[in-house]
XYZ file of C-alpha atoms in Angstrom:
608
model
C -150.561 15.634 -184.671
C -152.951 16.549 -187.146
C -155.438 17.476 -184.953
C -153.720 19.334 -183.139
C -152.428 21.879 -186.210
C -156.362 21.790 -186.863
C -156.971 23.128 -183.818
C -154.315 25.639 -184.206
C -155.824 26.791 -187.397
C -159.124 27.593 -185.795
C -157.140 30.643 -183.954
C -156.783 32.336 -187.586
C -159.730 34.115 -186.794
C -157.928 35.744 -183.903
C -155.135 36.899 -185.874
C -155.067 40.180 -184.002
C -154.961 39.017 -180.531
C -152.391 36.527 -181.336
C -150.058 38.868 -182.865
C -150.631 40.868 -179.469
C -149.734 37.686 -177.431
C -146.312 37.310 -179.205
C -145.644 40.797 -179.493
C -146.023 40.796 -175.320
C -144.174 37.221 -175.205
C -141.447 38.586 -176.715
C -141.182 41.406 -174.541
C -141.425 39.438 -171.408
C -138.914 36.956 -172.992
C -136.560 40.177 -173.604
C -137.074 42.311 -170.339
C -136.325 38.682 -168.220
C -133.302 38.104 -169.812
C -131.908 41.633 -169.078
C -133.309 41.103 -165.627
C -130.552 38.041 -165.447
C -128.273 39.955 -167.327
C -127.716 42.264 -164.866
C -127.165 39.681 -161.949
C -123.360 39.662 -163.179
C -122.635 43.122 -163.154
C -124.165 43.246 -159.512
C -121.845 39.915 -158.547
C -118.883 42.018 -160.351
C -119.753 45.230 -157.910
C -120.357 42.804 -154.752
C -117.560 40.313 -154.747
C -114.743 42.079 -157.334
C -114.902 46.378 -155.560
C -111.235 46.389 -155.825
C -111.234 45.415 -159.678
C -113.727 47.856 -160.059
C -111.394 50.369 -158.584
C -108.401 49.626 -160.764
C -110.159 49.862 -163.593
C -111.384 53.708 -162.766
C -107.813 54.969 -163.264
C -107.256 53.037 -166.825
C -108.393 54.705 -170.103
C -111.905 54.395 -171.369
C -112.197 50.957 -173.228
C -112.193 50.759 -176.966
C -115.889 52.121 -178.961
C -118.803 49.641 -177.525
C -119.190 46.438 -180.253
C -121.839 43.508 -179.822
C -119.802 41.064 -178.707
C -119.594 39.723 -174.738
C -116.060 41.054 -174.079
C -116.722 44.777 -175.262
C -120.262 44.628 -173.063
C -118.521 43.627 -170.450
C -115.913 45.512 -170.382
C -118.325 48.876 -170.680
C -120.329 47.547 -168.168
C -117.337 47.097 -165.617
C -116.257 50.633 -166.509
C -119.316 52.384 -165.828
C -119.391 50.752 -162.424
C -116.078 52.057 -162.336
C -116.489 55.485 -163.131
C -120.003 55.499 -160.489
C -118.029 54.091 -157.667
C -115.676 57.513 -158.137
C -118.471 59.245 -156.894
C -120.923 56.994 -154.710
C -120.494 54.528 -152.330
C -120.407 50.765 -153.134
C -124.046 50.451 -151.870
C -125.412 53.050 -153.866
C -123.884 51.038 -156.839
C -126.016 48.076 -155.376
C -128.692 50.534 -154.700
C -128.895 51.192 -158.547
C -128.471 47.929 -160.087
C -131.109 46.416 -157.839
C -133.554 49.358 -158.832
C -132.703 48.230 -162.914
C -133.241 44.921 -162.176
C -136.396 45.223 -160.511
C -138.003 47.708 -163.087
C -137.235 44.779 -165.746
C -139.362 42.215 -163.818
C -142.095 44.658 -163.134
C -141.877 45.349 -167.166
C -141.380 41.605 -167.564
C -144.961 40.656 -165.493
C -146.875 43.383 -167.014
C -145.963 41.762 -170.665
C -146.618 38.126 -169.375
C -149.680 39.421 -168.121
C -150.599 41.724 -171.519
C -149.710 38.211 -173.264
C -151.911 36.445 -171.229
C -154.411 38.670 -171.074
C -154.831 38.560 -175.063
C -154.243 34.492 -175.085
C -157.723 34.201 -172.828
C -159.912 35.492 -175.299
C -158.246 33.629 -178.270
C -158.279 30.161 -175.598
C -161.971 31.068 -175.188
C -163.049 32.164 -178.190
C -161.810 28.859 -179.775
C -163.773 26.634 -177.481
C -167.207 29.057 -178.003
C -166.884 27.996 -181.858
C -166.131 24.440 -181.570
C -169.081 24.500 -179.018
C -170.854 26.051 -181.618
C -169.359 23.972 -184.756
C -170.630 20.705 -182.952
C -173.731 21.687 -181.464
C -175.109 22.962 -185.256
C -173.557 19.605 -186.687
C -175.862 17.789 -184.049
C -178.629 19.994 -185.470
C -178.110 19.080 -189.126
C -176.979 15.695 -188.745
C -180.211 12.943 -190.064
C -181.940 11.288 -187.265
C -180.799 8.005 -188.531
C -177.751 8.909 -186.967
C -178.741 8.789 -183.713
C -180.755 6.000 -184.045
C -177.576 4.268 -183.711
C -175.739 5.905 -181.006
C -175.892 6.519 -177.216
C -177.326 10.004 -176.236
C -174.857 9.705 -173.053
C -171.972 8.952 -175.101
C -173.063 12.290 -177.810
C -173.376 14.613 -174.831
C -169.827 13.296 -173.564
C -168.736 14.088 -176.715
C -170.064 17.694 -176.380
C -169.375 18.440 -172.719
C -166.450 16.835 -171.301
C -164.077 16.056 -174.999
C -165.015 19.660 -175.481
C -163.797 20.696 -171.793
C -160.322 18.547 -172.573
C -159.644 20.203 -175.499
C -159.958 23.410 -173.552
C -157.893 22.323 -170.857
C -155.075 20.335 -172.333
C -154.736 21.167 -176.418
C -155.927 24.858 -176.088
C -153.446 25.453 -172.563
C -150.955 23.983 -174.964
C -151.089 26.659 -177.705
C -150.568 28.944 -175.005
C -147.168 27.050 -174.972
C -146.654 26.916 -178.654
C -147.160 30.830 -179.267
C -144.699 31.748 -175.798
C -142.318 28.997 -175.041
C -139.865 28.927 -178.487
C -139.720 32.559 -178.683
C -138.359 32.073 -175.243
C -136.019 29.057 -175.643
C -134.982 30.604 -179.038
C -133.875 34.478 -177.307
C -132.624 32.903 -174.601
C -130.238 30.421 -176.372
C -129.255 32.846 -178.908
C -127.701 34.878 -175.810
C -125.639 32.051 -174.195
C -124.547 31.397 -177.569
C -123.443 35.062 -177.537
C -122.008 34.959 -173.936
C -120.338 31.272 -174.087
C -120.180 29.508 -177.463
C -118.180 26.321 -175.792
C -120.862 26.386 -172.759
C -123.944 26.329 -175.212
C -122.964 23.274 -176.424
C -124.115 21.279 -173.588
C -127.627 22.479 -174.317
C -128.001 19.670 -176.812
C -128.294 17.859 -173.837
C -132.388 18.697 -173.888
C -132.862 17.035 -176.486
C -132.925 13.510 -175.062
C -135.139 15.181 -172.625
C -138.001 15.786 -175.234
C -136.882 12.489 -176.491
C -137.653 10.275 -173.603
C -140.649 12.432 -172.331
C -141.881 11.820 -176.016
C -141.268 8.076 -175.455
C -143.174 8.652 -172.334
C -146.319 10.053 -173.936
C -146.655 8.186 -176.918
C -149.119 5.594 -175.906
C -151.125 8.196 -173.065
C -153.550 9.087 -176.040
C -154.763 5.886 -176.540
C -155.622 5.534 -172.859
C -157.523 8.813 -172.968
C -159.557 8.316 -175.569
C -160.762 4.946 -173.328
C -161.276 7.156 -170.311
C -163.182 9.438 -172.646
C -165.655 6.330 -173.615
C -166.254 5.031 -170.576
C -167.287 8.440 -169.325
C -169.621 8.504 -172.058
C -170.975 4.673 -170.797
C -171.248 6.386 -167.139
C -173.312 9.292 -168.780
C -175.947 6.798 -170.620
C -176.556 4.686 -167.656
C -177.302 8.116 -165.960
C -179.633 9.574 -168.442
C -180.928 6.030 -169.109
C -181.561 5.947 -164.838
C -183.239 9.581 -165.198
C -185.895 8.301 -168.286
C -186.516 5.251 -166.678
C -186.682 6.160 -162.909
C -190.338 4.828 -162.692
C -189.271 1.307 -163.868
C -186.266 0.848 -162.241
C -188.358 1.699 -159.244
C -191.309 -0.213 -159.676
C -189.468 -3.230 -160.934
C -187.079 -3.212 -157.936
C -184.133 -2.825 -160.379
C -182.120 -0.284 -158.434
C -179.376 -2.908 -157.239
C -179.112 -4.035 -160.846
C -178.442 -0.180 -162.155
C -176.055 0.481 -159.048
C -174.136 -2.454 -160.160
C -173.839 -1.457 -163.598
C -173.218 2.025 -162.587
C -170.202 1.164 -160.849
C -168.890 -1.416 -162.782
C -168.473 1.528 -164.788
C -167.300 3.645 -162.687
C -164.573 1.391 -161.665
C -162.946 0.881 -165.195
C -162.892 4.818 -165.282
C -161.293 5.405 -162.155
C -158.933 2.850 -163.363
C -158.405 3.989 -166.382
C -158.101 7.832 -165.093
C -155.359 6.323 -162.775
C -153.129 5.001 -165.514
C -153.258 8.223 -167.567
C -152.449 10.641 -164.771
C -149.696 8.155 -163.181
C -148.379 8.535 -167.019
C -148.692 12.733 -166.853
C -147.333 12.911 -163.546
C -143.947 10.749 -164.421
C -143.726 13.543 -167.368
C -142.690 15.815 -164.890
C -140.782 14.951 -162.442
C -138.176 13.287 -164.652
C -137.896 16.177 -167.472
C -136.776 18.203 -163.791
C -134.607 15.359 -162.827
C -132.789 15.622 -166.454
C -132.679 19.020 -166.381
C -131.021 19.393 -163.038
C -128.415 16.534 -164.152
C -127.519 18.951 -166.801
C -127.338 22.202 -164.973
C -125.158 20.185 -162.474
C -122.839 18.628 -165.743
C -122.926 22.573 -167.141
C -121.305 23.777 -163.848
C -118.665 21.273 -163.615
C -117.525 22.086 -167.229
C -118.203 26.034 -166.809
C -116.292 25.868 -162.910
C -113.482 24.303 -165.159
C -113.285 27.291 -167.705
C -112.984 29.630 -164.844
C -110.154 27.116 -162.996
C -108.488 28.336 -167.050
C -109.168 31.684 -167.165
C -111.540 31.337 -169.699
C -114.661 32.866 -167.545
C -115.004 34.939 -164.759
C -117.181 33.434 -161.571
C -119.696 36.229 -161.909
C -119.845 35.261 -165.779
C -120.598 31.820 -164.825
C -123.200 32.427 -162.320
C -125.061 34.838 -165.032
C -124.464 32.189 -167.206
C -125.689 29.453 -165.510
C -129.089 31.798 -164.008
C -129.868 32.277 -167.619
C -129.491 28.708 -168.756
C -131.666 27.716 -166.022
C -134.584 29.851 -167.377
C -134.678 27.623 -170.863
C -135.173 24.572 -168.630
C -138.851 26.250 -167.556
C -140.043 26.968 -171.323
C -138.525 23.618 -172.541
C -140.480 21.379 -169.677
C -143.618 23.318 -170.288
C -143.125 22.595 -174.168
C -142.627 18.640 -173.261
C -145.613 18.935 -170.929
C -147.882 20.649 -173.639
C -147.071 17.833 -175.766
C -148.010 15.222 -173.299
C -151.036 16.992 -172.280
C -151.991 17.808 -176.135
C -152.244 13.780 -176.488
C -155.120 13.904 -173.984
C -157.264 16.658 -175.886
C -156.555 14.990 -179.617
C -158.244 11.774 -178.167
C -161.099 13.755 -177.289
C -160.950 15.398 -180.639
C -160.641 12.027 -182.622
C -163.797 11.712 -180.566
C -165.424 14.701 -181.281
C -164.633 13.757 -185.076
C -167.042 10.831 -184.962
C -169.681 13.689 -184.926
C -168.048 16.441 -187.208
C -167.149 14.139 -189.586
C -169.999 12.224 -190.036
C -171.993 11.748 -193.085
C -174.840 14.510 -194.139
C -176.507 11.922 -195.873
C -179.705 13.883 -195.630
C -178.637 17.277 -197.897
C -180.285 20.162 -200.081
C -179.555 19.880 -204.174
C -177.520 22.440 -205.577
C -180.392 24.154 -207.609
C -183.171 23.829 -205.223
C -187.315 24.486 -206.345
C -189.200 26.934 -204.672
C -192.092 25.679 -203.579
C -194.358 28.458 -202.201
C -197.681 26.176 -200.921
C -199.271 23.288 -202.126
C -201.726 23.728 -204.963
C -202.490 20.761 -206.232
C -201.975 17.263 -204.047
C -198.750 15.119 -202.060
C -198.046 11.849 -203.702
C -196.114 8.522 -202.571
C -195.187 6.754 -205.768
C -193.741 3.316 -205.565
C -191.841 4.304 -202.634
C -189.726 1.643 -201.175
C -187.281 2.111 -197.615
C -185.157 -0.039 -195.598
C -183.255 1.620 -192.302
C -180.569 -1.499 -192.597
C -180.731 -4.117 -194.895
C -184.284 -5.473 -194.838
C -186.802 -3.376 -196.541
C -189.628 -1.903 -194.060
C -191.583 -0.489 -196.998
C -192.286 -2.139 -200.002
C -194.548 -0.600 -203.082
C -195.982 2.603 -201.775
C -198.975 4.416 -203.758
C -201.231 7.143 -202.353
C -202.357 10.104 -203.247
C -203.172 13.115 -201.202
C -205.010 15.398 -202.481
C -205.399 19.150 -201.491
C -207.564 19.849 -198.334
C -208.103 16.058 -198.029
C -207.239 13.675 -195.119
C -205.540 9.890 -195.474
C -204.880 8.098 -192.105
C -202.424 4.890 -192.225
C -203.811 2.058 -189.705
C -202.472 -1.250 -188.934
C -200.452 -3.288 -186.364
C -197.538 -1.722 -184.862
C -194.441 -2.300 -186.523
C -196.569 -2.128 -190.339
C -194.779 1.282 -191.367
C -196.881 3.883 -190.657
C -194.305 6.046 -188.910
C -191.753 5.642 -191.035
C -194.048 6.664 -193.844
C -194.967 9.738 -191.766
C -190.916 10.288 -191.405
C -190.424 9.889 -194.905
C -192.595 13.239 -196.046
C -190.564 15.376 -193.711
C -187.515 13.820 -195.110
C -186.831 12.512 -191.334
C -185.011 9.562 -193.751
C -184.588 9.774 -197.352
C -186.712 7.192 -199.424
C -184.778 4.234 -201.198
C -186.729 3.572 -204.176
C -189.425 5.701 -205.238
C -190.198 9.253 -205.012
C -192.603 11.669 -202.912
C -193.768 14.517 -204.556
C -195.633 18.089 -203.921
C -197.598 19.057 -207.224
C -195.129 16.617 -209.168
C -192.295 18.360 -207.665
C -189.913 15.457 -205.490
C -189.156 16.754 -202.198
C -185.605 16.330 -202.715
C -185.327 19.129 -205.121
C -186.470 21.558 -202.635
C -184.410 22.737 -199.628
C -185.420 21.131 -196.435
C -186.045 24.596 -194.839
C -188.669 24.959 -197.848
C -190.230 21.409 -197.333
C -190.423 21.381 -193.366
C -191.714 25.216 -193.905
C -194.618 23.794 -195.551
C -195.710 21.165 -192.847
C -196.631 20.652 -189.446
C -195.892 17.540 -186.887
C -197.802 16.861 -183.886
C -195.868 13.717 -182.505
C -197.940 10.802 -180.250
C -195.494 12.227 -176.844
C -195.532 15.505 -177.397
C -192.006 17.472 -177.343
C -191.924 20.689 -175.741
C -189.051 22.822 -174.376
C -187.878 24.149 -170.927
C -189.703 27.429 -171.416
C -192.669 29.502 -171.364
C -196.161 28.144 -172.774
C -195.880 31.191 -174.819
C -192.582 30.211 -176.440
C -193.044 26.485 -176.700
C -196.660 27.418 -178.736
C -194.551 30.178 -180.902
C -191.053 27.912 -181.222
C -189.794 27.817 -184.888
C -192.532 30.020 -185.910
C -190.520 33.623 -185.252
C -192.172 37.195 -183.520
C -195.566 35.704 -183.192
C -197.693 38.644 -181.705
C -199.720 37.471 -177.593
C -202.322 37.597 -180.189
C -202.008 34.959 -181.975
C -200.382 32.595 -179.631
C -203.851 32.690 -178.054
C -205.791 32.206 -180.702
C -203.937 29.199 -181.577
C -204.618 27.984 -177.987
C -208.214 28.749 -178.321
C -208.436 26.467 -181.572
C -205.699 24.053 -179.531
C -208.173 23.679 -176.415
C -206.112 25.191 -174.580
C -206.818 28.264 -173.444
C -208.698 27.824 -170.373
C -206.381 25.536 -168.647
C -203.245 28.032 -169.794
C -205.466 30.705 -167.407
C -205.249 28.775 -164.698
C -201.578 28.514 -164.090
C -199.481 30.357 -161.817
C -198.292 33.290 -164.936
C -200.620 32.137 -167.572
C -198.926 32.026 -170.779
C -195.594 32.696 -169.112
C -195.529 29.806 -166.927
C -192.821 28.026 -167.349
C -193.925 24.408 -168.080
C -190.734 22.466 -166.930
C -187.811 19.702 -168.502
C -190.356 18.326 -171.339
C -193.313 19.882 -170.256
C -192.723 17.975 -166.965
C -195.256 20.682 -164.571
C -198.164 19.407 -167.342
C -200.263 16.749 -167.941
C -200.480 14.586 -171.024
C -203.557 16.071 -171.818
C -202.420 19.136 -171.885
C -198.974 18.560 -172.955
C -200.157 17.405 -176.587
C -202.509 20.707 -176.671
C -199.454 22.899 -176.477
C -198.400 20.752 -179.577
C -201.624 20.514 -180.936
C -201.433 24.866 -180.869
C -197.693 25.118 -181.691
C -198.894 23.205 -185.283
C -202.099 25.948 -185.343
C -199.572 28.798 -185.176
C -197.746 27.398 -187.806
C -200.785 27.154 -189.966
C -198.904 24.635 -192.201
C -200.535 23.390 -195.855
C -199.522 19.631 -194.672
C -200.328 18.195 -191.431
C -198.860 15.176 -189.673
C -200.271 13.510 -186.806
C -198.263 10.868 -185.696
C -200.858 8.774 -183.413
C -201.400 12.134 -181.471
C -204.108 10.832 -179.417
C -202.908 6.993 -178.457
C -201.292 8.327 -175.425
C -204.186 9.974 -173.598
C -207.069 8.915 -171.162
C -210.545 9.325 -172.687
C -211.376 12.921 -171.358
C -208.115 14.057 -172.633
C -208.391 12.192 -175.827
C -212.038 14.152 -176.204
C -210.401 17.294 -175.719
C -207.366 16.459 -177.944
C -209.617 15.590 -180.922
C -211.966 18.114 -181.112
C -208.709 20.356 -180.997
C -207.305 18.336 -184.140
C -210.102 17.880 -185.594
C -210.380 21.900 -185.696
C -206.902 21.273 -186.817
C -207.786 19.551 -190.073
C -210.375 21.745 -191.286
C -209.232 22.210 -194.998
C -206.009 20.870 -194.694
C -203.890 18.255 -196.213
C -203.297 15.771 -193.527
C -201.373 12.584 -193.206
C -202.789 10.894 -190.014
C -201.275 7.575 -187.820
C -203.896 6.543 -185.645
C -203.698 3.342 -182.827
C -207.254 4.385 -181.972
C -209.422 3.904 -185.289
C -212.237 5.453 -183.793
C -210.242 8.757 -184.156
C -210.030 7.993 -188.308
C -213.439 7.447 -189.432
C -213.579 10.292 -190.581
C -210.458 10.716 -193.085
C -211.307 10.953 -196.470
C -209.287 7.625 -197.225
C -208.003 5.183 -195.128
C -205.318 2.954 -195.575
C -204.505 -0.440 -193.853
C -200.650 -1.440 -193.433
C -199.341 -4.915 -192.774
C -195.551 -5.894 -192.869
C -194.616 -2.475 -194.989
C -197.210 -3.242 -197.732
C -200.896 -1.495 -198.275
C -203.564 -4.524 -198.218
C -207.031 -2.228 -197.885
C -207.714 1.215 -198.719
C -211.000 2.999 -198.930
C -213.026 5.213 -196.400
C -214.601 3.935 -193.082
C -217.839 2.620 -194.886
C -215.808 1.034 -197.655
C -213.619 -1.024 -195.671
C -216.460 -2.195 -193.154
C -217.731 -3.702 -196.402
C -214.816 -5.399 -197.173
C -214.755 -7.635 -193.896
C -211.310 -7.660 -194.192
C -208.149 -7.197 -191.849
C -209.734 -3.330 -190.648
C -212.747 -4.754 -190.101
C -211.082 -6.958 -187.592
C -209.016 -4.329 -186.298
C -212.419 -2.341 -185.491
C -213.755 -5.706 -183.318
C -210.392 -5.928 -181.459
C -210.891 -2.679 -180.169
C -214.690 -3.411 -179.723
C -215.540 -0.076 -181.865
C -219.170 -0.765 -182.463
């Protein structure tokens, strides 16, 4: 149950409201008791008048005392005195009017208690939303290199929504269902000492429902994972619609869809036949001990020991601790199925910041002086991808990686970032390593423009400005006039405030990577990454593209992967990867002369 408690310790910061939601349980607890209360002294005036009657002419009963007897006996002898004067109806009349004032008083405090539960039930849910979507956000991308989008957004959607609808439903229970069992038990105690011992008959109700529940949590946290299968295969389906498509693959994605499907239905089946049997026996059991309850009360009154209209009363209040005890039983049961869901949500909240600022962190204001790979060495797993790294970049200068894919080049552009930390090694800014800076510092200093280019369900306008803050119209165009952009920006529907679509869907790739291209401009970082920003593109695109980079560059430190060498030739140094190592560097000319490995990179791509 730890999870649960942990959940119940995220209300502390609703300390208020919950003290507002007992205060108004309590009263509703209170005013429904009285409500039963006063069912006996209306069975007293209905079925006993001539009792009443006698007792009218006997002296007034000893001071009142808090003790059953004495309020009984002041009870009966206020009816008493009332019927001297009014008819037995208007007795009724009265009573009826009591009674009905304490469940009108009893409904507005359930109401007042529910009323401050809902913002404490949602405000809960808004901050684990919160907790988990900003631990997504600062989590390393390794992470996620190793898990299933589908089964991280199942995690965030529908674990979140079962928390909300099973553990948070059930600290509704836990805040309003003992105060209730506790008053109400404490007055049949009062009333009937010998009676309220067959109220230790609950507990083998909690006992067997517990014996009932204690394996449901390991079949929702199964239902939870499968759901989280179903939700890959559909955002796998959604990336990959083209292929499945053209590949005629849609039988062999509706099989595996409901495959799926099928083990969660079956799976969903099994829990709720297990929820559902919670139920209807913890009624069953509490029936069989109302029933046992009147057979040993009817035999008190056979004795003398109770009147009939004390047993009724009795027996209408017992009955209400049967509602707050079955609710508690089913709040347990139905906690099980939100604590698998957190045990799932833990995998994410609990996982490993390996990626984190130091405690005395450098300022690092621009770069003066030159970036620098020293010896670095990396391995994702087990096998090193990068072996040896040396370069130098100095100040306003260019250095673009080449070689054949899989050689490293991206992972050394993820490595500056500090997309991954380094191994072995160190990468520094003017001598400073970039892991004694803050990562807001470091990433503040650079700019990525990716080979697909990442943009945003928005405007053009915010996808250009995104991370940068208030940029002014101004300068969001002028970073699309540098971008090449511009023109084509113009020409759609609301210009700058067109909304471009899910990933820039409504553009083309040409455009698409401009956008990026101006979003880096904005920026106007010292460092510049171009992660083969141009591979992607037809040749007028590409055109466009690199005279928009190559504006870019001017006078900036950039770190550039290129596919296309004819897009390099330029760089100040080039660099040739094979199998994580360096084997050439030098500029274009230099490495012509070589007639090594670029050189027959350039005649595979026929670059003349």
């Amino acid at each position: 149950m730890k999870n649960f408690f942990t959940i119940i310790s995220l209300a502390k910061d609703y300390k208020s409201s919950l003290r507002l939601n007992v205060f108004f349980n309590l009263l509703a607890v209170i005013f429904g008791l009285f409500s039963f209360v006063l069912f006996m002294p209306f069975l007293e005036a209905l079925f006993s008048p001539d009792k009443l009657e006698n007792l009218a002419n006997k002296p007034a009963p000893s001071p009142l005392s808090f003790n059953n007897e004495s309020l009984q006996e002041h009870g009966n002898y206020w009816m008493a005195q009332f019927l001297q004067t009014h008819s037995n109806f208007e007795l009724l009349l009265v009573l009826c009017g009591v009674i009905i004032s304490m469940i009108l008083a009893k409904n507005f405090a359930r109401y007042a208690a529910l009323y401050f539960m809902a913002g404490v039930r949602n405000g809960i849910v808004r901050d684990y939303r919160n907790k988990i979507y900003n631990k997504v956000l600062s989590l390393p991308i390794s992470y996620f290199s190793g898990e299933r989008k589908g089964d991280i957004i199942s995690k965030m959607t529908n674990d979140v929504k079962e928390i909300e609808w099973s553990v948070l439903r059930s600290l509704e229970a836990v805040y309003r269902d003992p105060i209730a069992i506790f008053i109400t038990i404490s007055w049949l105690i009062f009333q009937s000492p010998k009676m309220s011992l067959f109220i230790l008959l609950l507990i083998p109700i909690v006992v067997i429902i517990a014996l009932i529940t204690r394996k449901l949590r390991k079949s929702s946290a199964n239902s939870q994972g499968l759901i989280g299968d179903m939700i890959a295969t559909t955002e796998e389906t959604l990336s990959g619609l083209k292929i499945i498509k053209g590949f005629n693959g849609e039988k062999i994605k509706s099989e595996q869809f409901e495959v799926e499907n099928e083990k969660y239905t079956l799976q969903m089946t099994k829990m709720f036949r297990r929820i559902d049997l919670a139920s209807p026996l913890s009624e069953f059991l509490g029936v069989s001990v109302i029933i046992s309850t009147m057979l040993y009360g009817g035999n008190l009154v056979f004795e003398g020991e109770m009147t009939g209209s004390s047993l009724i009363g009795y027996l209408a209040i017992f009955y209400t601790v049967i509602a707050p005890a079955k609710s508690l039983t089913d709040a347990v049961s139905n906690a099980q199925r939100g604590i698998a869901s957190m045990d799932r949500i833990n995998e994410i909240l609990e996982a490993d910041d390996k990626i984190v600022n130091p405690k005395n962190p450098v300022a690092i204001e621009a770069l003066s002086n030159s970036v620098e790979f020293k010896n670095v060495e990396f391995k994702y797993v087990e096998d090193y991808v990068l072996r040896n790294i040396n370069f130098e970049i100095p100040k306003g200068k260019s250095v673009a990686l080449v070689g054949q894919s899989g050689s490293g080049k991206s992972t050394i552009a993820n490595l500056l970032p500090r997309f991954y930390d380094i191994h072995e090694g160190e990468i520094t800014l003017d001598s400073v390593n970039i892991k004694d800076t803050t990562l807001k510092n470091l990433r503040n200093l650079m700019g990525v423009v990716t080979q697909e280019a990442i943009l945003f369900n928005d405007t053009i306008a915010n996808n250009i400005s995104f991370g940068i803050g208030h940029a002014t119209p101004e300068k969001i165009e002028e970073a699309a006039k540098i971008a090449n952009a511009h023109e084509f920006i113009l020409q759609l529907p609301q210009g700058y405030d067109t909304n471009i679509g899910d990933g820039g869907g409504k553009l083309s790739g040409g455009q698409k990577q401009r956008i990026s291209i101006a979003r880096a401009v904005l920026k106007n970082p010292d460092i510049l990454v171009l992660d083969e920003a141009t591979s992607a593109l037809d040749t007028e695109s590409e055109k466009l593209v690199q005279d928009a980079l190559n504006n870019l560059m001017k006078n900036r430190t950039s770190l550039i992967i290129a596919h296309r060498l004819s897009t390099i030739q330029h760089a100040d140094e080039i660099l040739v990867m094979h199998e994580g190592e360096i084997i050439e560097r030098g500029n274009h000319e230099e490495l012509i002369a070589m007639n090594g490995t670029y050189t027959k990179l350039i005649e595979m791509q026929s670059f003349g």
